[in-house]
């Protein structure tokens, strides 16, 4: 059974992706700082017969610890086939008021950490003769959004990373793609006013906001055999908000 | 299998898998002239980490990439000893 690492897999979109991948037949290792009651509930369902949804606690902002984390995962789970780089922090605010440390930590977690994790997990895919990386970007990485300049910069960075890495490892049978969700109704957008969400829905071609399951389905598609000839793309899942 | 024979065996396997024509392997062979590109060496390092449990390039010290095949093998043999 293919093993997939999902970062930020304890809640929100990451948990939705982890659950969808388990349902699709993968064995998933969710990485996050701490577990949640939602994850525990999902594990109870997923692990009823055999363990399929695992959790390992790790703070992904600890860049120096990532090599040891991957070593531990390899020892425990063997070869890892896929990686979903989902963990991110979405601090909003006017750039001129942001603290420098806040900017640095956001870039560290949203960009440096997934790149370093990919570097180490790629080895498992290289040795295994193939693999999948799916980077969770965002539509704000190419449309922009007031108050999300740093977050948008990190999400745009993931698109450049996706395209270059896809070219680098394609000949080894490893695909690298991005998904770019529109605004989702998750904890990350909990501070957004309902009227704002209504406006986003009204301005979208489908007159609604996408849901976690829509993005999770896109990730599952890119992870699967049906996407074997798709690499270096950005799959936008935004209910037509950016068309 | 010794460290040396493991490395040589992996080089031959990767050459076949990646469809590379490689030079006759000997200790003085410059890696640049081996027929492997940097990606092939990355694959080799990944396989050797699995086979030998060693990755001299991820150690704390900064390591220059070896120049010859003999240097490459010696790097792994030294790592196996420590």
PDB file of C-alpha atoms in Angstrom:
ATOM      1  CA  UNK A   1       0.000   0.000   0.000  1.00  0.00           C
ATOM      2  CA  UNK A   2       1.402   3.387  -1.016  1.00  0.00           C
ATOM      3  CA  UNK A   3       2.337   5.627   1.885  1.00  0.00           C
ATOM      4  CA  UNK A   4       1.665   9.332   1.745  1.00  0.00           C
ATOM      5  CA  UNK A   5       2.873  12.043   4.135  1.00  0.00           C
ATOM      6  CA  UNK A   6       0.426  14.924   4.610  1.00  0.00           C
ATOM      7  CA  UNK A   7       1.717  17.949   6.484  1.00  0.00           C
ATOM      8  CA  UNK A   8      -0.719  19.981   8.528  1.00  0.00           C
ATOM      9  CA  UNK A   9      -2.849  16.852   8.487  1.00  0.00           C
ATOM     10  CA  UNK A  10      -4.516  17.288  11.875  1.00  0.00           C
ATOM     11  CA  UNK A  11      -7.227  19.778  10.873  1.00  0.00           C
ATOM     12  CA  UNK A  12      -8.862  21.781   8.128  1.00  0.00           C
ATOM     13  CA  UNK A  13      -7.777  21.104   4.563  1.00  0.00           C
ATOM     14  CA  UNK A  14      -4.873  18.843   5.584  1.00  0.00           C
ATOM     15  CA  UNK A  15      -7.170  16.538   7.538  1.00  0.00           C
ATOM     16  CA  UNK A  16      -9.660  16.538   4.651  1.00  0.00           C
ATOM     17  CA  UNK A  17      -6.878  15.504   2.263  1.00  0.00           C
ATOM     18  CA  UNK A  18      -5.609  12.824   4.652  1.00  0.00           C
ATOM     19  CA  UNK A  19      -9.084  11.308   5.056  1.00  0.00           C
ATOM     20  CA  UNK A  20      -9.770  11.385   1.300  1.00  0.00           C
ATOM     21  CA  UNK A  21      -6.445   9.645   0.577  1.00  0.00           C
ATOM     22  CA  UNK A  22      -7.195   6.955   3.158  1.00  0.00           C
ATOM     23  CA  UNK A  23     -10.596   6.424   1.541  1.00  0.00           C
ATOM     24  CA  UNK A  24      -8.826   6.093  -1.816  1.00  0.00           C
ATOM     25  CA  UNK A  25      -6.690   3.248  -0.464  1.00  0.00           C
ATOM     26  CA  UNK A  26      -3.490   4.957   0.649  1.00  0.00           C
ATOM     27  CA  UNK A  27      -1.801   4.713   4.020  1.00  0.00           C
ATOM     28  CA  UNK A  28      -1.394   8.235   5.342  1.00  0.00           C
ATOM     29  CA  UNK A  29       0.990   9.712   7.875  1.00  0.00           C
ATOM     30  CA  UNK A  30      -0.361  13.051   9.069  1.00  0.00           C
ATOM     31  CA  UNK A  31       2.251  15.436  10.440  1.00  0.00           C
ATOM     32  CA  UNK A  32       1.343  18.390  12.637  1.00  0.00           C
ATOM     33  CA  UNK A  33       2.428  20.013  15.867  1.00  0.00           C
ATOM     34  CA  UNK A  34      -0.333  18.318  17.806  1.00  0.00           C
ATOM     35  CA  UNK A  35      -3.287  16.064  17.242  1.00  0.00           C
ATOM     36  CA  UNK A  36      -6.873  17.289  17.342  1.00  0.00           C
ATOM     37  CA  UNK A  37     -10.154  15.715  18.334  1.00  0.00           C
ATOM     38  CA  UNK A  38     -11.167  15.809  14.659  1.00  0.00           C
ATOM     39  CA  UNK A  39      -8.077  13.786  13.719  1.00  0.00           C
ATOM     40  CA  UNK A  40      -8.628  11.298  16.530  1.00  0.00           C
ATOM     41  CA  UNK A  41     -12.217  10.818  15.349  1.00  0.00           C
ATOM     42  CA  UNK A  42     -11.028  10.294  11.767  1.00  0.00           C
ATOM     43  CA  UNK A  43      -8.411   7.791  12.979  1.00  0.00           C
ATOM     44  CA  UNK A  44     -11.074   5.799  14.819  1.00  0.00           C
ATOM     45  CA  UNK A  45     -12.941   5.339  11.540  1.00  0.00           C
ATOM     46  CA  UNK A  46      -9.889   4.856   9.319  1.00  0.00           C
ATOM     47  CA  UNK A  47      -8.076   2.424  11.620  1.00  0.00           C
ATOM     48  CA  UNK A  48     -11.014   0.161  12.415  1.00  0.00           C
ATOM     49  CA  UNK A  49      -9.551  -2.851  10.588  1.00  0.00           C
ATOM     50  CA  UNK A  50      -5.913  -1.964   9.907  1.00  0.00           C
ATOM     51  CA  UNK A  51      -3.929   1.154  10.779  1.00  0.00           C
ATOM     52  CA  UNK A  52      -4.276   3.464   7.777  1.00  0.00           C
ATOM     53  CA  UNK A  53      -4.186   6.959   9.244  1.00  0.00           C
ATOM     54  CA  UNK A  54      -1.176   7.611  11.416  1.00  0.00           C
ATOM     55  CA  UNK A  55      -0.158  10.733  13.256  1.00  0.00           C
ATOM     56  CA  UNK A  56       3.336  11.901  14.121  1.00  0.00           C
ATOM     57  CA  UNK A  57       3.817  15.119  16.054  1.00  0.00           C
ATOM     58  CA  UNK A  58       6.405  17.470  14.637  1.00  0.00           C
ATOM     59  CA  UNK A  59       6.813  21.228  14.451  1.00  0.00           C
ATOM     60  CA  UNK A  60       7.639  21.859  10.794  1.00  0.00           C
ATOM     61  CA  UNK A  61       9.180  25.227  11.587  1.00  0.00           C
ATOM     62  CA  UNK A  62      12.046  23.186  13.081  1.00  0.00           C
ATOM     63  CA  UNK A  63      13.938  23.019   9.796  1.00  0.00           C
ATOM     64  CA  UNK A  64      17.021  21.409  11.381  1.00  0.00           C
ATOM     65  CA  UNK A  65      14.897  18.565  12.697  1.00  0.00           C
ATOM     66  CA  UNK A  66      13.374  17.587   9.343  1.00  0.00           C
ATOM     67  CA  UNK A  67      16.203  15.208   8.336  1.00  0.00           C
ATOM     68  CA  UNK A  68      15.746  13.260  11.584  1.00  0.00           C
ATOM     69  CA  UNK A  69      11.960  13.261  11.127  1.00  0.00           C
ATOM     70  CA  UNK A  70      12.304  11.710   7.664  1.00  0.00           C
ATOM     71  CA  UNK A  71      14.798   9.161   8.973  1.00  0.00           C
ATOM     72  CA  UNK A  72      12.316   8.187  11.673  1.00  0.00           C
ATOM     73  CA  UNK A  73       9.447   7.953   9.168  1.00  0.00           C
ATOM     74  CA  UNK A  74      11.539   5.788   6.836  1.00  0.00           C
ATOM     75  CA  UNK A  75      12.503   3.475   9.706  1.00  0.00           C
ATOM     76  CA  UNK A  76       8.923   3.182  10.871  1.00  0.00           C
ATOM     77  CA  UNK A  77       6.964   3.118   7.615  1.00  0.00           C
ATOM     78  CA  UNK A  78       9.485   2.175   4.928  1.00  0.00           C
ATOM     79  CA  UNK A  79       9.407   3.828   1.529  1.00  0.00           C
ATOM     80  CA  UNK A  80       7.234   6.894   1.216  1.00  0.00           C
ATOM     81  CA  UNK A  81       5.531   7.272  -2.175  1.00  0.00           C
ATOM     82  CA  UNK A  82       3.877  10.644  -1.861  1.00  0.00           C
ATOM     83  CA  UNK A  83       4.064  13.953  -0.058  1.00  0.00           C
ATOM     84  CA  UNK A  84       1.387  16.603   0.306  1.00  0.00           C
ATOM     85  CA  UNK A  85       2.942  19.867   1.421  1.00  0.00           C
ATOM     86  CA  UNK A  86      -0.099  21.442   3.004  1.00  0.00           C
ATOM     87  CA  UNK A  87       1.031  22.903   6.339  1.00  0.00           C
ATOM     88  CA  UNK A  88       0.993  26.680   6.269  1.00  0.00           C
ATOM     89  CA  UNK A  89       0.168  29.655   8.380  1.00  0.00           C
ATOM     90  CA  UNK A  90      -2.043  32.349   6.919  1.00  0.00           C
ATOM     91  CA  UNK A  91      -1.438  35.430   9.031  1.00  0.00           C
ATOM     92  CA  UNK A  92      -3.182  38.427   7.541  1.00  0.00           C
ATOM     93  CA  UNK A  93      -2.448  42.094   8.061  1.00  0.00           C
ATOM     94  CA  UNK A  94      -1.001  45.198   6.502  1.00  0.00           C
ATOM     95  CA  UNK A  95       2.622  44.572   5.553  1.00  0.00           C
ATOM     96  CA  UNK A  96       3.876  47.873   6.933  1.00  0.00           C
ATOM     97  CA  UNK A  97       2.542  46.874  10.354  1.00  0.00           C
ATOM     98  CA  UNK A  98       3.831  43.301  10.334  1.00  0.00           C
ATOM     99  CA  UNK A  99       6.665  42.311  12.643  1.00  0.00           C
ATOM    100  CA  UNK A 100       9.801  41.143  10.847  1.00  0.00           C
ATOM    101  CA  UNK A 101       9.896  37.937  12.911  1.00  0.00           C
ATOM    102  CA  UNK A 102       6.306  37.232  11.877  1.00  0.00           C
ATOM    103  CA  UNK A 103       7.247  37.623   8.190  1.00  0.00           C
ATOM    104  CA  UNK A 104      10.265  35.370   8.606  1.00  0.00           C
ATOM    105  CA  UNK A 105       8.402  32.652  10.480  1.00  0.00           C
ATOM    106  CA  UNK A 106       5.622  32.614   7.873  1.00  0.00           C
ATOM    107  CA  UNK A 107       8.124  32.244   5.026  1.00  0.00           C
ATOM    108  CA  UNK A 108       9.981  29.600   7.029  1.00  0.00           C
ATOM    109  CA  UNK A 109       6.907  27.430   7.605  1.00  0.00           C
ATOM    110  CA  UNK A 110       5.151  27.993   4.284  1.00  0.00           C
ATOM    111  CA  UNK A 111       8.142  27.817   1.959  1.00  0.00           C
ATOM    112  CA  UNK A 112      11.452  26.693   3.478  1.00  0.00           C
ATOM    113  CA  UNK A 113       9.961  23.818   5.446  1.00  0.00           C
ATOM    114  CA  UNK A 114       8.125  22.151   2.501  1.00  0.00           C
ATOM    115  CA  UNK A 115      11.179  22.555   0.286  1.00  0.00           C
ATOM    116  CA  UNK A 116      13.444  20.898   2.867  1.00  0.00           C
ATOM    117  CA  UNK A 117      10.905  18.152   3.585  1.00  0.00           C
ATOM    118  CA  UNK A 118      10.630  17.497  -0.162  1.00  0.00           C
ATOM    119  CA  UNK A 119      14.428  17.312  -0.424  1.00  0.00           C
ATOM    120  CA  UNK A 120      14.632  14.540   2.149  1.00  0.00           C
ATOM    121  CA  UNK A 121      11.510  12.604   1.126  1.00  0.00           C
ATOM    122  CA  UNK A 122      12.493  12.752  -2.547  1.00  0.00           C
ATOM    123  CA  UNK A 123      15.263  10.311  -1.753  1.00  0.00           C
ATOM    124  CA  UNK A 124      12.702   7.725  -0.777  1.00  0.00           C
ATOM    125  CA  UNK A 125      10.885   8.319  -4.062  1.00  0.00           C
ATOM    126  CA  UNK A 126      14.160   8.179  -6.035  1.00  0.00           C
ATOM    127  CA  UNK A 127      15.104   4.889  -4.426  1.00  0.00           C
ATOM    128  CA  UNK A 128      11.549   3.614  -4.919  1.00  0.00           C
ATOM    129  CA  UNK A 129      11.560   4.396  -8.633  1.00  0.00           C
ATOM    130  CA  UNK A 130       8.750   6.952  -8.598  1.00  0.00           C
ATOM    131  CA  UNK A 131       6.549   9.140  -6.481  1.00  0.00           C
ATOM    132  CA  UNK A 132       4.266  12.128  -6.149  1.00  0.00           C
ATOM    133  CA  UNK A 133       4.582  15.537  -4.584  1.00  0.00           C
ATOM    134  CA  UNK A 134       1.561  17.807  -4.343  1.00  0.00           C
ATOM    135  CA  UNK A 135       2.133  21.323  -3.052  1.00  0.00           C
ATOM    136  CA  UNK A 136      -0.821  23.216  -1.698  1.00  0.00           C
ATOM    137  CA  UNK A 137      -0.586  26.722  -3.106  1.00  0.00           C
ATOM    138  CA  UNK A 138      -3.451  29.221  -3.273  1.00  0.00           C
ATOM    139  CA  UNK A 139      -5.175  31.436  -5.808  1.00  0.00           C
ATOM    140  CA  UNK A 140      -3.767  34.436  -3.935  1.00  0.00           C
ATOM    141  CA  UNK A 141      -0.331  33.305  -5.175  1.00  0.00           C
ATOM    142  CA  UNK A 142      -1.302  34.591  -8.624  1.00  0.00           C
ATOM    143  CA  UNK A 143      -4.232  36.956  -8.025  1.00  0.00           C
ATOM    144  CA  UNK A 144      -3.052  38.745  -4.907  1.00  0.00           C
ATOM    145  CA  UNK A 145      -5.200  39.759  -1.961  1.00  0.00           C
ATOM    146  CA  UNK A 146      -4.977  42.827   0.237  1.00  0.00           C
ATOM    147  CA  UNK A 147      -3.566  41.933   3.648  1.00  0.00           C
ATOM    148  CA  UNK A 148      -2.070  38.645   2.491  1.00  0.00           C
ATOM    149  CA  UNK A 149       1.145  39.845   0.827  1.00  0.00           C
ATOM    150  CA  UNK A 150       3.485  37.562   2.766  1.00  0.00           C
ATOM    151  CA  UNK A 151       1.168  34.551   2.544  1.00  0.00           C
ATOM    152  CA  UNK A 152       0.725  35.215  -1.194  1.00  0.00           C
ATOM    153  CA  UNK A 153       4.492  35.430  -1.663  1.00  0.00           C
ATOM    154  CA  UNK A 154       4.949  32.037  -0.025  1.00  0.00           C
ATOM    155  CA  UNK A 155       2.189  30.484  -2.131  1.00  0.00           C
ATOM    156  CA  UNK A 156       3.612  31.927  -5.352  1.00  0.00           C
ATOM    157  CA  UNK A 157       6.998  30.528  -4.325  1.00  0.00           C
ATOM    158  CA  UNK A 158       5.494  27.055  -4.124  1.00  0.00           C
ATOM    159  CA  UNK A 159       4.349  27.326  -7.739  1.00  0.00           C
ATOM    160  CA  UNK A 160       7.863  28.167  -8.953  1.00  0.00           C
ATOM    161  CA  UNK A 161       9.217  25.359  -6.799  1.00  0.00           C
ATOM    162  CA  UNK A 162       6.670  22.942  -8.275  1.00  0.00           C
ATOM    163  CA  UNK A 163       7.530  23.747 -11.879  1.00  0.00           C
ATOM    164  CA  UNK A 164      11.311  23.556 -11.491  1.00  0.00           C
ATOM    165  CA  UNK A 165      11.282  20.421  -9.359  1.00  0.00           C
ATOM    166  CA  UNK A 166       8.895  18.756 -11.835  1.00  0.00           C
ATOM    167  CA  UNK A 167      11.501  19.281 -14.545  1.00  0.00           C
ATOM    168  CA  UNK A 168      14.299  18.082 -12.254  1.00  0.00           C
ATOM    169  CA  UNK A 169      12.823  14.752 -11.182  1.00  0.00           C
ATOM    170  CA  UNK A 170      10.439  13.950 -14.041  1.00  0.00           C
ATOM    171  CA  UNK A 171      12.815  11.480 -15.633  1.00  0.00           C
ATOM    172  CA  UNK A 172      12.761   9.481 -12.393  1.00  0.00           C
ATOM    173  CA  UNK A 173       9.009   8.942 -12.599  1.00  0.00           C
ATOM    174  CA  UNK A 174       8.263  11.485  -9.905  1.00  0.00           C
ATOM    175  CA  UNK A 175       5.526  14.041 -10.570  1.00  0.00           C
ATOM    176  CA  UNK A 176       5.336  17.393  -8.807  1.00  0.00           C
ATOM    177  CA  UNK A 177       2.154  19.444  -8.980  1.00  0.00           C
ATOM    178  CA  UNK A 178       0.346  22.194  -7.120  1.00  0.00           C
ATOM    179  CA  UNK A 179      -3.246  22.705  -6.210  1.00  0.00           C
ATOM    180  CA  UNK A 180      -4.441  26.262  -5.803  1.00  0.00           C
ATOM    181  CA  UNK A 181      -7.580  26.396  -3.678  1.00  0.00           C
ATOM    182  CA  UNK A 182      -9.777  29.442  -3.590  1.00  0.00           C
ATOM    183  CA  UNK A 183     -11.026  30.689  -0.233  1.00  0.00           C
ATOM    184  CA  UNK A 184     -12.294  27.705   1.748  1.00  0.00           C
ATOM    185  CA  UNK A 185     -14.453  27.696   4.815  1.00  0.00           C
ATOM    186  CA  UNK A 186     -11.764  26.494   7.255  1.00  0.00           C
ATOM    187  CA  UNK A 187     -10.135  27.771  10.417  1.00  0.00           C
ATOM    188  CA  UNK A 188      -7.727  29.785   8.243  1.00  0.00           C
ATOM    189  CA  UNK A 189     -10.587  31.947   6.971  1.00  0.00           C
ATOM    190  CA  UNK A 190     -12.510  32.000  10.261  1.00  0.00           C
ATOM    191  CA  UNK A 191     -11.694  35.675  10.834  1.00  0.00           C
ATOM    192  CA  UNK A 192     -13.157  36.629   7.465  1.00  0.00           C
ATOM    193  CA  UNK A 193     -16.564  38.309   7.724  1.00  0.00           C
ATOM    194  CA  UNK A 194     -19.534  36.402   6.323  1.00  0.00           C
ATOM    195  CA  UNK A 195     -20.367  39.330   4.018  1.00  0.00           C
ATOM    196  CA  UNK A 196     -16.863  39.023   2.573  1.00  0.00           C
ATOM    197  CA  UNK A 197     -17.340  35.296   1.973  1.00  0.00           C
ATOM    198  CA  UNK A 198     -20.689  36.055   0.321  1.00  0.00           C
ATOM    199  CA  UNK A 199     -18.968  38.514  -2.010  1.00  0.00           C
ATOM    200  CA  UNK A 200     -16.357  35.909  -2.974  1.00  0.00           C
ATOM    201  CA  UNK A 201     -19.122  33.399  -3.710  1.00  0.00           C
ATOM    202  CA  UNK A 202     -21.106  35.959  -5.719  1.00  0.00           C
ATOM    203  CA  UNK A 203     -18.058  36.805  -7.854  1.00  0.00           C
ATOM    204  CA  UNK A 204     -17.307  33.142  -8.608  1.00  0.00           C
ATOM    205  CA  UNK A 205     -18.575  31.520 -11.797  1.00  0.00           C
ATOM    206  CA  UNK A 206     -20.335  28.794  -9.832  1.00  0.00           C
ATOM    207  CA  UNK A 207     -21.749  31.310  -7.286  1.00  0.00           C
ATOM    208  CA  UNK A 208     -20.331  29.419  -4.340  1.00  0.00           C
ATOM    209  CA  UNK A 209     -17.089  28.787  -2.495  1.00  0.00           C
ATOM    210  CA  UNK A 210     -15.180  25.531  -2.968  1.00  0.00           C
ATOM    211  CA  UNK A 211     -15.161  23.048  -0.126  1.00  0.00           C
ATOM    212  CA  UNK A 212     -12.375  21.053   1.484  1.00  0.00           C
ATOM    213  CA  UNK A 213     -13.549  17.870  -0.248  1.00  0.00           C
ATOM    214  CA  UNK A 214     -13.138  19.521  -3.670  1.00  0.00           C
ATOM    215  CA  UNK A 215      -9.481  20.243  -3.004  1.00  0.00           C
ATOM    216  CA  UNK A 216      -8.968  16.828  -1.420  1.00  0.00           C
ATOM    217  CA  UNK A 217     -10.395  15.213  -4.566  1.00  0.00           C
ATOM    218  CA  UNK A 218      -7.941  17.203  -6.701  1.00  0.00           C
ATOM    219  CA  UNK A 219      -5.034  16.048  -4.546  1.00  0.00           C
ATOM    220  CA  UNK A 220      -6.233  12.447  -4.764  1.00  0.00           C
ATOM    221  CA  UNK A 221      -6.375  12.733  -8.562  1.00  0.00           C
ATOM    222  CA  UNK A 222      -2.827  14.104  -8.774  1.00  0.00           C
ATOM    223  CA  UNK A 223      -1.604  11.375  -6.422  1.00  0.00           C
ATOM    224  CA  UNK A 224      -3.087   8.596  -8.530  1.00  0.00           C
ATOM    225  CA  UNK A 225      -2.156   6.613 -11.613  1.00  0.00           C
ATOM    226  CA  UNK A 226      -4.632   8.578 -13.735  1.00  0.00           C
ATOM    227  CA  UNK A 227      -2.383  11.626 -13.318  1.00  0.00           C
ATOM    228  CA  UNK A 228       0.796   9.800 -14.355  1.00  0.00           C
ATOM    229  CA  UNK A 229       1.399  12.171 -17.267  1.00  0.00           C
ATOM    230  CA  UNK A 230       0.594  15.361 -15.417  1.00  0.00           C
ATOM    231  CA  UNK A 231       3.465  17.235 -13.834  1.00  0.00           C
ATOM    232  CA  UNK A 232       4.398  20.845 -13.157  1.00  0.00           C
ATOM    233  CA  UNK A 233       0.814  22.099 -13.230  1.00  0.00           C
ATOM    234  CA  UNK A 234      -1.263  24.248 -10.932  1.00  0.00           C
ATOM    235  CA  UNK A 235      -4.738  22.787 -10.530  1.00  0.00           C
ATOM    236  CA  UNK A 236      -7.022  25.601  -9.446  1.00  0.00           C
ATOM    237  CA  UNK A 237     -10.016  24.643  -7.314  1.00  0.00           C
ATOM    238  CA  UNK A 238     -11.923  27.856  -6.712  1.00  0.00           C
ATOM    239  CA  UNK A 239     -15.463  27.380  -8.073  1.00  0.00           C
ATOM    240  CA  UNK A 240     -14.503  29.703 -10.907  1.00  0.00           C
ATOM    241  CA  UNK A 241     -13.426  32.646  -8.767  1.00  0.00           C
ATOM    242  CA  UNK A 242     -10.415  33.504 -10.934  1.00  0.00           C
ATOM    243  CA  UNK A 243     -11.729  32.773 -14.428  1.00  0.00           C
TER     244      UNK A 243
ATOM    245  CA  UNK B   1      28.607  -7.293   0.118  1.00  0.00           C
ATOM    246  CA  UNK B   2      31.339  -4.773   0.828  1.00  0.00           C
ATOM    247  CA  UNK B   3      30.774  -1.028   0.618  1.00  0.00           C
ATOM    248  CA  UNK B   4      32.778  -0.990  -2.630  1.00  0.00           C
ATOM    249  CA  UNK B   5      30.831  -3.788  -4.280  1.00  0.00           C
ATOM    250  CA  UNK B   6      27.516  -2.256  -3.169  1.00  0.00           C
ATOM    251  CA  UNK B   7      28.441   1.084  -4.739  1.00  0.00           C
ATOM    252  CA  UNK B   8      29.612  -0.496  -8.005  1.00  0.00           C
ATOM    253  CA  UNK B   9      26.522  -2.689  -8.199  1.00  0.00           C
ATOM    254  CA  UNK B  10      24.211   0.313  -7.676  1.00  0.00           C
ATOM    255  CA  UNK B  11      26.059   2.319 -10.345  1.00  0.00           C
ATOM    256  CA  UNK B  12      25.490  -0.442 -12.890  1.00  0.00           C
ATOM    257  CA  UNK B  13      21.809  -0.786 -11.910  1.00  0.00           C
ATOM    258  CA  UNK B  14      21.178   2.958 -12.164  1.00  0.00           C
ATOM    259  CA  UNK B  15      22.988   3.130 -15.510  1.00  0.00           C
ATOM    260  CA  UNK B  16      20.597   0.503 -16.875  1.00  0.00           C
ATOM    261  CA  UNK B  17      17.501   2.116 -15.319  1.00  0.00           C
ATOM    262  CA  UNK B  18      18.453   5.595 -16.536  1.00  0.00           C
ATOM    263  CA  UNK B  19      19.724   4.324 -19.904  1.00  0.00           C
ATOM    264  CA  UNK B  20      23.216   5.801 -19.452  1.00  0.00           C
ATOM    265  CA  UNK B  21      26.394   4.654 -21.135  1.00  0.00           C
ATOM    266  CA  UNK B  22      28.987   4.591 -18.432  1.00  0.00           C
ATOM    267  CA  UNK B  23      32.752   4.427 -18.645  1.00  0.00           C
ATOM    268  CA  UNK B  24      34.761   1.453 -17.400  1.00  0.00           C
ATOM    269  CA  UNK B  25      34.781   1.883 -13.640  1.00  0.00           C
ATOM    270  CA  UNK B  26      38.152   2.288 -11.877  1.00  0.00           C
ATOM    271  CA  UNK B  27      39.298   4.283  -8.875  1.00  0.00           C
ATOM    272  CA  UNK B  28      40.974   7.053 -10.900  1.00  0.00           C
ATOM    273  CA  UNK B  29      37.908   7.679 -13.040  1.00  0.00           C
ATOM    274  CA  UNK B  30      36.809  11.322 -12.632  1.00  0.00           C
ATOM    275  CA  UNK B  31      33.105  11.260 -11.733  1.00  0.00           C
ATOM    276  CA  UNK B  32      32.548  14.007 -14.314  1.00  0.00           C
ATOM    277  CA  UNK B  33      33.653  11.570 -17.010  1.00  0.00           C
ATOM    278  CA  UNK B  34      31.703   8.605 -15.685  1.00  0.00           C
ATOM    279  CA  UNK B  35      28.603   9.116 -17.816  1.00  0.00           C
ATOM    280  CA  UNK B  36      26.491   9.995 -14.771  1.00  0.00           C
ATOM    281  CA  UNK B  37      24.977  13.450 -14.364  1.00  0.00           C
ATOM    282  CA  UNK B  38      24.150  15.101 -11.048  1.00  0.00           C
ATOM    283  CA  UNK B  39      20.676  13.527 -10.995  1.00  0.00           C
ATOM    284  CA  UNK B  40      22.143  10.023 -11.382  1.00  0.00           C
ATOM    285  CA  UNK B  41      24.446  10.720  -8.454  1.00  0.00           C
ATOM    286  CA  UNK B  42      21.460  11.924  -6.415  1.00  0.00           C
ATOM    287  CA  UNK B  43      19.709   8.626  -7.180  1.00  0.00           C
ATOM    288  CA  UNK B  44      22.894   6.728  -6.280  1.00  0.00           C
ATOM    289  CA  UNK B  45      23.145   8.531  -2.917  1.00  0.00           C
ATOM    290  CA  UNK B  46      19.444   7.743  -2.248  1.00  0.00           C
ATOM    291  CA  UNK B  47      19.961   4.037  -3.014  1.00  0.00           C
ATOM    292  CA  UNK B  48      23.140   3.847  -0.925  1.00  0.00           C
ATOM    293  CA  UNK B  49      21.326   5.403   2.020  1.00  0.00           C
ATOM    294  CA  UNK B  50      18.829   2.536   1.767  1.00  0.00           C
ATOM    295  CA  UNK B  51      21.444  -0.175   1.197  1.00  0.00           C
ATOM    296  CA  UNK B  52      24.137   0.927   3.618  1.00  0.00           C
ATOM    297  CA  UNK B  53      22.245   3.185   6.010  1.00  0.00           C
ATOM    298  CA  UNK B  54      24.851   5.839   5.260  1.00  0.00           C
ATOM    299  CA  UNK B  55      24.625   9.352   3.890  1.00  0.00           C
ATOM    300  CA  UNK B  56      27.986  11.099   4.213  1.00  0.00           C
ATOM    301  CA  UNK B  57      26.607  14.166   2.439  1.00  0.00           C
ATOM    302  CA  UNK B  58      24.037  14.919   5.119  1.00  0.00           C
ATOM    303  CA  UNK B  59      26.517  14.864   7.983  1.00  0.00           C
ATOM    304  CA  UNK B  60      27.105  17.965  10.054  1.00  0.00           C
ATOM    305  CA  UNK B  61      30.370  18.789   8.315  1.00  0.00           C
ATOM    306  CA  UNK B  62      30.434  20.388   4.917  1.00  0.00           C
ATOM    307  CA  UNK B  63      31.731  17.800   2.458  1.00  0.00           C
ATOM    308  CA  UNK B  64      33.099  18.547  -0.995  1.00  0.00           C
ATOM    309  CA  UNK B  65      31.658  16.208  -3.600  1.00  0.00           C
ATOM    310  CA  UNK B  66      34.393  13.648  -4.443  1.00  0.00           C
ATOM    311  CA  UNK B  67      36.360  14.093  -7.665  1.00  0.00           C
ATOM    312  CA  UNK B  68      37.101  10.474  -8.583  1.00  0.00           C
ATOM    313  CA  UNK B  69      35.237   7.202  -8.126  1.00  0.00           C
ATOM    314  CA  UNK B  70      37.974   6.125  -5.692  1.00  0.00           C
ATOM    315  CA  UNK B  71      37.313   9.254  -3.582  1.00  0.00           C
ATOM    316  CA  UNK B  72      33.577   8.513  -3.650  1.00  0.00           C
ATOM    317  CA  UNK B  73      34.069   4.927  -2.462  1.00  0.00           C
ATOM    318  CA  UNK B  74      36.569   6.029   0.200  1.00  0.00           C
ATOM    319  CA  UNK B  75      34.059   8.567   1.530  1.00  0.00           C
ATOM    320  CA  UNK B  76      31.511   5.794   2.091  1.00  0.00           C
ATOM    321  CA  UNK B  77      34.106   3.363   3.470  1.00  0.00           C
ATOM    322  CA  UNK B  78      35.210   5.979   5.989  1.00  0.00           C
ATOM    323  CA  UNK B  79      31.611   6.726   6.926  1.00  0.00           C
ATOM    324  CA  UNK B  80      30.999   2.991   7.469  1.00  0.00           C
ATOM    325  CA  UNK B  81      33.977   2.810   9.839  1.00  0.00           C
ATOM    326  CA  UNK B  82      32.869   5.703  12.040  1.00  0.00           C
TER     327      UNK B  82
END
